[in-house]
PDB file of C-alpha atoms in Angstrom:
ATOM      1  CA  MET N   1       0.007  -0.073   0.433  1.00  0.00           C
ATOM      2  CA  GLY N   2       1.693   3.564  -1.142  1.00  0.00           C
ATOM      3  CA  ILE N   3       1.442   6.607   0.966  1.00  0.00           C
ATOM      4  CA  LEU N   4      -1.856   7.683  -0.751  1.00  0.00           C
ATOM      5  CA  GLY N   5      -3.495   4.268   0.366  1.00  0.00           C
ATOM      6  CA  LYS N   6      -2.483   4.881   3.938  1.00  0.00           C
ATOM      7  CA  LEU N   7      -3.527   8.266   4.062  1.00  0.00           C
ATOM      8  CA  PHE N   8      -7.001   7.590   2.545  1.00  0.00           C
ATOM      9  CA  GLY N   9      -7.674   4.095   3.782  1.00  0.00           C
ATOM     10  CA  ASP N  10      -7.498   1.603   0.862  1.00  0.00           C
ATOM     11  CA  ASP N  11      -5.486   0.922  -2.112  1.00  0.00           C
ATOM     12  CA  ASP N  12      -7.803   2.729  -4.699  1.00  0.00           C
ATOM     13  CA  LEU N  13      -5.513   5.491  -5.032  1.00  0.00           C
ATOM     14  CA  ASP N  14      -6.564   7.156  -8.049  1.00  0.00           C
ATOM     15  CA  LYS N  15     -10.106   7.439  -6.926  1.00  0.00           C
ATOM     16  CA  LYS N  16      -9.196   8.551  -3.350  1.00  0.00           C
ATOM     17  CA  ALA N  17      -6.558  10.862  -4.686  1.00  0.00           C
ATOM     18  CA  LYS N  18      -9.254  12.454  -6.988  1.00  0.00           C
ATOM     19  CA  GLY N  19     -11.795  12.697  -4.105  1.00  0.00           C
ATOM     20  CA  PHE N  20      -9.030  14.721  -1.992  1.00  0.00           C
ATOM     21  CA  PHE N  21      -8.095  16.994  -4.642  1.00  0.00           C
ATOM     22  CA  ASP N  22     -11.594  17.676  -5.487  1.00  0.00           C
ATOM     23  CA  GLY N  23     -12.463  18.133  -2.100  1.00  0.00           C
ATOM     24  CA  LEU N  24      -9.444  20.682  -1.739  1.00  0.00           C
ATOM     25  CA  VAL N  25     -10.705  22.617  -4.687  1.00  0.00           C
ATOM     26  CA  LYS N  26     -14.269  22.773  -3.098  1.00  0.00           C
ATOM     27  CA  SER N  27     -12.811  23.751   0.179  1.00  0.00           C
ATOM     28  CA  VAL N  28     -11.066  26.630  -1.225  1.00  0.00           C
ATOM     29  CA  GLN N  29     -14.045  27.546  -3.133  1.00  0.00           C
ATOM     30  CA  ASN N  30     -16.549  27.338  -0.241  1.00  0.00           C
ATOM     31  CA  THR N  31     -14.184  29.385   1.933  1.00  0.00           C
ATOM     32  CA  ALA N  32     -14.042  32.185  -0.804  1.00  0.00           C
ATOM     33  CA  GLN N  33     -17.791  32.226  -1.008  1.00  0.00           C
ATOM     34  CA  SER N  34     -18.832  31.187   2.377  1.00  0.00           C
ATOM     35  CA  SER N  35     -20.147  33.672   5.101  1.00  0.00           C
ATOM     36  CA  GLY N  36     -18.878  31.292   7.739  1.00  0.00           C
ATOM     37  CA  ASN N  37     -22.042  29.510   8.240  1.00  0.00           C
ATOM     38  CA  ASN N  38     -22.266  25.962   6.832  1.00  0.00           C
ATOM     39  CA  ASN N  39     -25.225  25.148   8.331  1.00  0.00           C
ATOM     40  CA  VAL N  40     -27.520  27.021   5.885  1.00  0.00           C
ATOM     41  CA  PRO N  41     -31.454  26.089   5.903  1.00  0.00           C
ATOM     42  CA  VAL N  42     -32.640  24.441   3.076  1.00  0.00           C
ATOM     43  CA  GLN N  43     -34.685  27.334   2.258  1.00  0.00           C
ATOM     44  CA  SER N  44     -31.825  29.254   1.551  1.00  0.00           C
ATOM     45  CA  TYR N  45     -30.497  26.853  -0.759  1.00  0.00           C
ATOM     46  CA  GLN N  46     -33.564  26.686  -2.790  1.00  0.00           C
ATOM     47  CA  GLN N  47     -33.972  30.388  -2.844  1.00  0.00           C
ATOM     48  CA  ALA N  48     -30.241  30.827  -3.927  1.00  0.00           C
ATOM     49  CA  ALA N  49     -30.879  28.447  -6.859  1.00  0.00           C
ATOM     50  CA  PRO N  50     -31.593  30.406 -10.083  1.00  0.00           C
ATOM     51  CA  ALA N  51     -34.154  28.878 -12.654  1.00  0.00           C
ATOM     52  CA  GLN N  52     -31.449  27.221 -14.569  1.00  0.00           C
ATOM     53  CA  SER N  53     -30.457  23.723 -13.296  1.00  0.00           C
ATOM     54  CA  ALA N  54     -27.000  21.705 -13.784  1.00  0.00           C
ATOM     55  CA  PRO N  55     -26.857  18.623 -15.842  1.00  0.00           C
ATOM     56  CA  VAL N  56     -28.287  15.456 -14.068  1.00  0.00           C
ATOM     57  CA  GLY N  57     -25.947  13.731 -12.304  1.00  0.00           C
ATOM     58  CA  VAL N  58     -23.782  16.577 -10.766  1.00  0.00           C
ATOM     59  CA  SER N  59     -23.918  16.810  -7.334  1.00  0.00           C
ATOM     60  CA  TRP N  60     -22.172  19.830  -6.184  1.00  0.00           C
ATOM     61  CA  GLY N  61     -22.054  23.424  -7.513  1.00  0.00           C
ATOM     62  CA  SER N  62     -23.745  26.890  -6.641  1.00  0.00           C
ATOM     63  CA  VAL N  63     -26.745  25.817  -8.677  1.00  0.00           C
ATOM     64  CA  MET N  64     -29.032  23.169  -7.475  1.00  0.00           C
ATOM     65  CA  PRO N  65     -29.685  20.175  -9.994  1.00  0.00           C
ATOM     66  CA  ALA N  66     -32.861  19.425 -11.293  1.00  0.00           C
ATOM     67  CA  GLU N  67     -32.474  15.733 -10.106  1.00  0.00           C
ATOM     68  CA  GLU N  68     -33.841  14.448  -6.880  1.00  0.00           C
ATOM     69  CA  ASN N  69     -31.287  15.601  -3.835  1.00  0.00           C
ATOM     70  CA  GLN N  70     -31.394  15.950  -0.302  1.00  0.00           C
ATOM     71  CA  PHE N  71     -32.391  19.775  -0.432  1.00  0.00           C
ATOM     72  CA  ASN N  72     -35.483  19.576  -3.037  1.00  0.00           C
ATOM     73  CA  SER N  73     -36.689  16.560  -1.495  1.00  0.00           C
ATOM     74  CA  GLY N  74     -38.815  18.007   1.023  1.00  0.00           C
ATOM     75  CA  LEU N  75     -37.235  15.500   3.541  1.00  0.00           C
ATOM     76  CA  SER N  76     -34.889  15.947   6.247  1.00  0.00           C
ATOM     77  CA  TYR N  77     -31.392  14.366   5.460  1.00  0.00           C
ATOM     78  CA  GLN N  78     -31.956  11.329   7.372  1.00  0.00           C
ATOM     79  CA  ASP N  79     -35.239  10.527   5.595  1.00  0.00           C
ATOM     80  CA  TYR N  80     -34.029  11.376   2.406  1.00  0.00           C
ATOM     81  CA  PHE N  81     -31.141   8.948   2.673  1.00  0.00           C
ATOM     82  CA  GLU N  82     -33.137   6.245   4.064  1.00  0.00           C
ATOM     83  CA  LYS N  83     -35.899   6.935   1.141  1.00  0.00           C
ATOM     84  CA  VAL N  84     -33.091   6.217  -1.648  1.00  0.00           C
ATOM     85  CA  TYR N  85     -31.433   3.369   0.219  1.00  0.00           C
ATOM     86  CA  ARG N  86     -34.844   1.526   0.779  1.00  0.00           C
ATOM     87  CA  GLU N  87     -35.896   1.985  -2.935  1.00  0.00           C
ATOM     88  CA  GLU N  88     -32.409   1.263  -4.598  1.00  0.00           C
ATOM     89  CA  PHE N  89     -31.133  -1.466  -2.392  1.00  0.00           C
ATOM     90  CA  PRO N  90     -34.205  -3.520  -1.533  1.00  0.00           C
ATOM     91  CA  GLU N  91     -31.843  -6.757  -1.454  1.00  0.00           C
ATOM     92  CA  TYR N  92     -30.317  -5.064   1.848  1.00  0.00           C
ATOM     93  CA  SER N  93     -31.711  -5.016   5.185  1.00  0.00           C
ATOM     94  CA  ILE N  94     -31.022  -1.363   6.298  1.00  0.00           C
ATOM     95  CA  SER N  95     -30.978   0.046   9.725  1.00  0.00           C
ATOM     96  CA  ARG N  96     -30.500   3.862  10.615  1.00  0.00           C
ATOM     97  CA  GLU N  97     -28.853   4.816  13.797  1.00  0.00           C
ATOM     98  CA  MET N  98     -28.619   8.571  14.874  1.00  0.00           C
ATOM     99  CA  LYS N  99     -25.192   9.472  16.175  1.00  0.00           C
ATOM    100  CA  LYS N 100     -24.994  10.378  20.030  1.00  0.00           C
ATOM    101  CA  THR N 101     -23.632  13.868  19.235  1.00  0.00           C
ATOM    102  CA  GLY N 102     -26.653  14.611  17.113  1.00  0.00           C
ATOM    103  CA  THR N 103     -24.367  15.469  14.216  1.00  0.00           C
ATOM    104  CA  GLY N 104     -25.696  12.952  12.085  1.00  0.00           C
ATOM    105  CA  CYS N 105     -26.533   9.192  11.517  1.00  0.00           C
ATOM    106  CA  VAL N 106     -25.156   5.850  10.205  1.00  0.00           C
ATOM    107  CA  PHE N 107     -26.988   3.514   7.886  1.00  0.00           C
ATOM    108  CA  THR N 108     -25.946  -0.192   8.396  1.00  0.00           C
ATOM    109  CA  PHE N 109     -26.403  -2.470   5.095  1.00  0.00           C
ATOM    110  CA  THR N 110     -26.655  -6.256   5.873  1.00  0.00           C
ATOM    111  CA  LYS N 111     -27.262  -8.994   3.713  1.00  0.00           C
ATOM    112  CA  ASP N 112     -27.747 -12.947   4.605  1.00  0.00           C
ATOM    113  CA  GLY N 113     -26.806 -12.020   8.242  1.00  0.00           C
ATOM    114  CA  ARG N 114     -23.330 -10.212   7.372  1.00  0.00           C
ATOM    115  CA  VAL N 115     -22.895  -6.402   7.553  1.00  0.00           C
ATOM    116  CA  CYS N 116     -21.581  -5.133   4.314  1.00  0.00           C
ATOM    117  CA  LEU N 117     -21.549  -1.610   4.405  1.00  0.00           C
ATOM    118  CA  LYS N 118     -21.710   1.452   7.144  1.00  0.00           C
ATOM    119  CA  VAL N 119     -22.705   4.661   5.334  1.00  0.00           C
ATOM    120  CA  GLU N 120     -22.035   7.885   7.688  1.00  0.00           C
ATOM    121  CA  VAL N 121     -24.255  10.882   6.916  1.00  0.00           C
ATOM    122  CA  ILE N 122     -22.750  13.718   8.894  1.00  0.00           C
ATOM    123  CA  SER N 123     -21.949  17.218   9.920  1.00  0.00           C
ATOM    124  CA  ARG N 124     -18.841  18.624   7.951  1.00  0.00           C
ATOM    125  CA  SER N 125     -17.535  19.520  11.476  1.00  0.00           C
ATOM    126  CA  THR N 126     -17.427  15.896  12.425  1.00  0.00           C
ATOM    127  CA  ASN N 127     -14.412  13.589  12.701  1.00  0.00           C
ATOM    128  CA  PRO N 128     -15.336  10.524  10.276  1.00  0.00           C
ATOM    129  CA  TYR N 129     -12.022   8.447  10.873  1.00  0.00           C
ATOM    130  CA  LYS N 130     -13.014   6.134  13.951  1.00  0.00           C
ATOM    131  CA  LEU N 131     -15.704   4.524  12.112  1.00  0.00           C
ATOM    132  CA  MET N 132     -13.755   4.192   8.707  1.00  0.00           C
ATOM    133  CA  ARG N 133     -10.834   2.759  10.493  1.00  0.00           C
ATOM    134  CA  ASP N 134     -13.054   0.414  12.333  1.00  0.00           C
ATOM    135  CA  CYS N 135     -14.837  -0.859   9.235  1.00  0.00           C
ATOM    136  CA  ARG N 136     -11.716  -1.140   7.282  1.00  0.00           C
ATOM    137  CA  GLU N 137     -10.295  -3.411  10.126  1.00  0.00           C
ATOM    138  CA  ALA N 138     -13.453  -5.655  10.127  1.00  0.00           C
ATOM    139  CA  GLY N 139     -13.644  -5.806   6.339  1.00  0.00           C
ATOM    140  CA  ILE N 140     -16.949  -3.987   6.299  1.00  0.00           C
ATOM    141  CA  GLY N 141     -17.418  -1.343   3.358  1.00  0.00           C
ATOM    142  CA  TYR N 142     -17.635   2.232   4.541  1.00  0.00           C
ATOM    143  CA  THR N 143     -18.408   5.806   2.848  1.00  0.00           C
ATOM    144  CA  ARG N 144     -19.667   8.829   4.019  1.00  0.00           C
ATOM    145  CA  PHE N 145     -21.745  11.792   2.757  1.00  0.00           C
ATOM    146  CA  TYR N 146     -21.811  15.485   4.524  1.00  0.00           C
ATOM    147  CA  HIS N 147     -25.418  16.846   4.986  1.00  0.00           C
ATOM    148  CA  ASN N 148     -24.446  20.359   5.775  1.00  0.00           C
ATOM    149  CA  ASN N 149     -22.002  21.459   3.023  1.00  0.00           C
ATOM    150  CA  HIS N 150     -23.096  24.359   0.999  1.00  0.00           C
ATOM    151  CA  GLY N 151     -23.073  23.583  -2.637  1.00  0.00           C
ATOM    152  CA  TRP N 152     -22.906  19.669  -1.923  1.00  0.00           C
ATOM    153  CA  TRP N 153     -26.506  18.472  -3.180  1.00  0.00           C
ATOM    154  CA  ASN N 154     -26.465  14.730  -2.685  1.00  0.00           C
ATOM    155  CA  THR N 155     -28.032  13.965  -5.869  1.00  0.00           C
ATOM    156  CA  ARG N 156     -29.804  10.492  -5.769  1.00  0.00           C
ATOM    157  CA  SER N 157     -27.385   9.246  -8.875  1.00  0.00           C
ATOM    158  CA  TYR N 158     -24.581  10.465  -6.654  1.00  0.00           C
ATOM    159  CA  VAL N 159     -25.437   8.654  -3.688  1.00  0.00           C
ATOM    160  CA  VAL N 160     -26.723   5.411  -5.113  1.00  0.00           C
ATOM    161  CA  ALA N 161     -23.226   5.162  -7.157  1.00  0.00           C
ATOM    162  CA  ARG N 162     -20.952   5.928  -4.177  1.00  0.00           C
ATOM    163  CA  THR N 163     -22.962   3.482  -2.024  1.00  0.00           C
ATOM    164  CA  ARG N 164     -22.936   0.833  -4.866  1.00  0.00           C
ATOM    165  CA  ALA N 165     -19.077   1.402  -5.046  1.00  0.00           C
ATOM    166  CA  ALA N 166     -18.507   1.041  -1.293  1.00  0.00           C
ATOM    167  CA  ILE N 167     -20.767  -2.134  -0.473  1.00  0.00           C
ATOM    168  CA  LYS N 168     -18.317  -5.186   0.211  1.00  0.00           C
TER     169      LYS N 168
END
């Protein structure tokens, strides 16, 4: 395992490195555009989005995509993810547990009595590394999404694709 693999927690270096650099660029863009409040209410996202829409499948940017996403679904972030998961992954038993800190939730995908995946949906200020490390050590798939990062829409196609890629 190379240094990037160790840094990001697995051998899929290209994907992880791309994710890191994309996140870095977005972080810089968000810092430049941010007023310092990452907990913007859903209404603010919807009001800020002009009539035009981004192409389907684009899950980030200043314009809310027309595709179903966390912010235009009318649901809380927890209920949005649960709805997507129950509709798109019927072959798995899926449970949801709220984090004790109140900053997110964890979805656990089980099939044939075996835990296949844990998905954290967390606040940008949460430390995600403990669960990620625990999953890696147990051979369980892991991925995470942030529910309160401005311009990260969590479109349905993005959530489904990342979730499918993470299942072990």
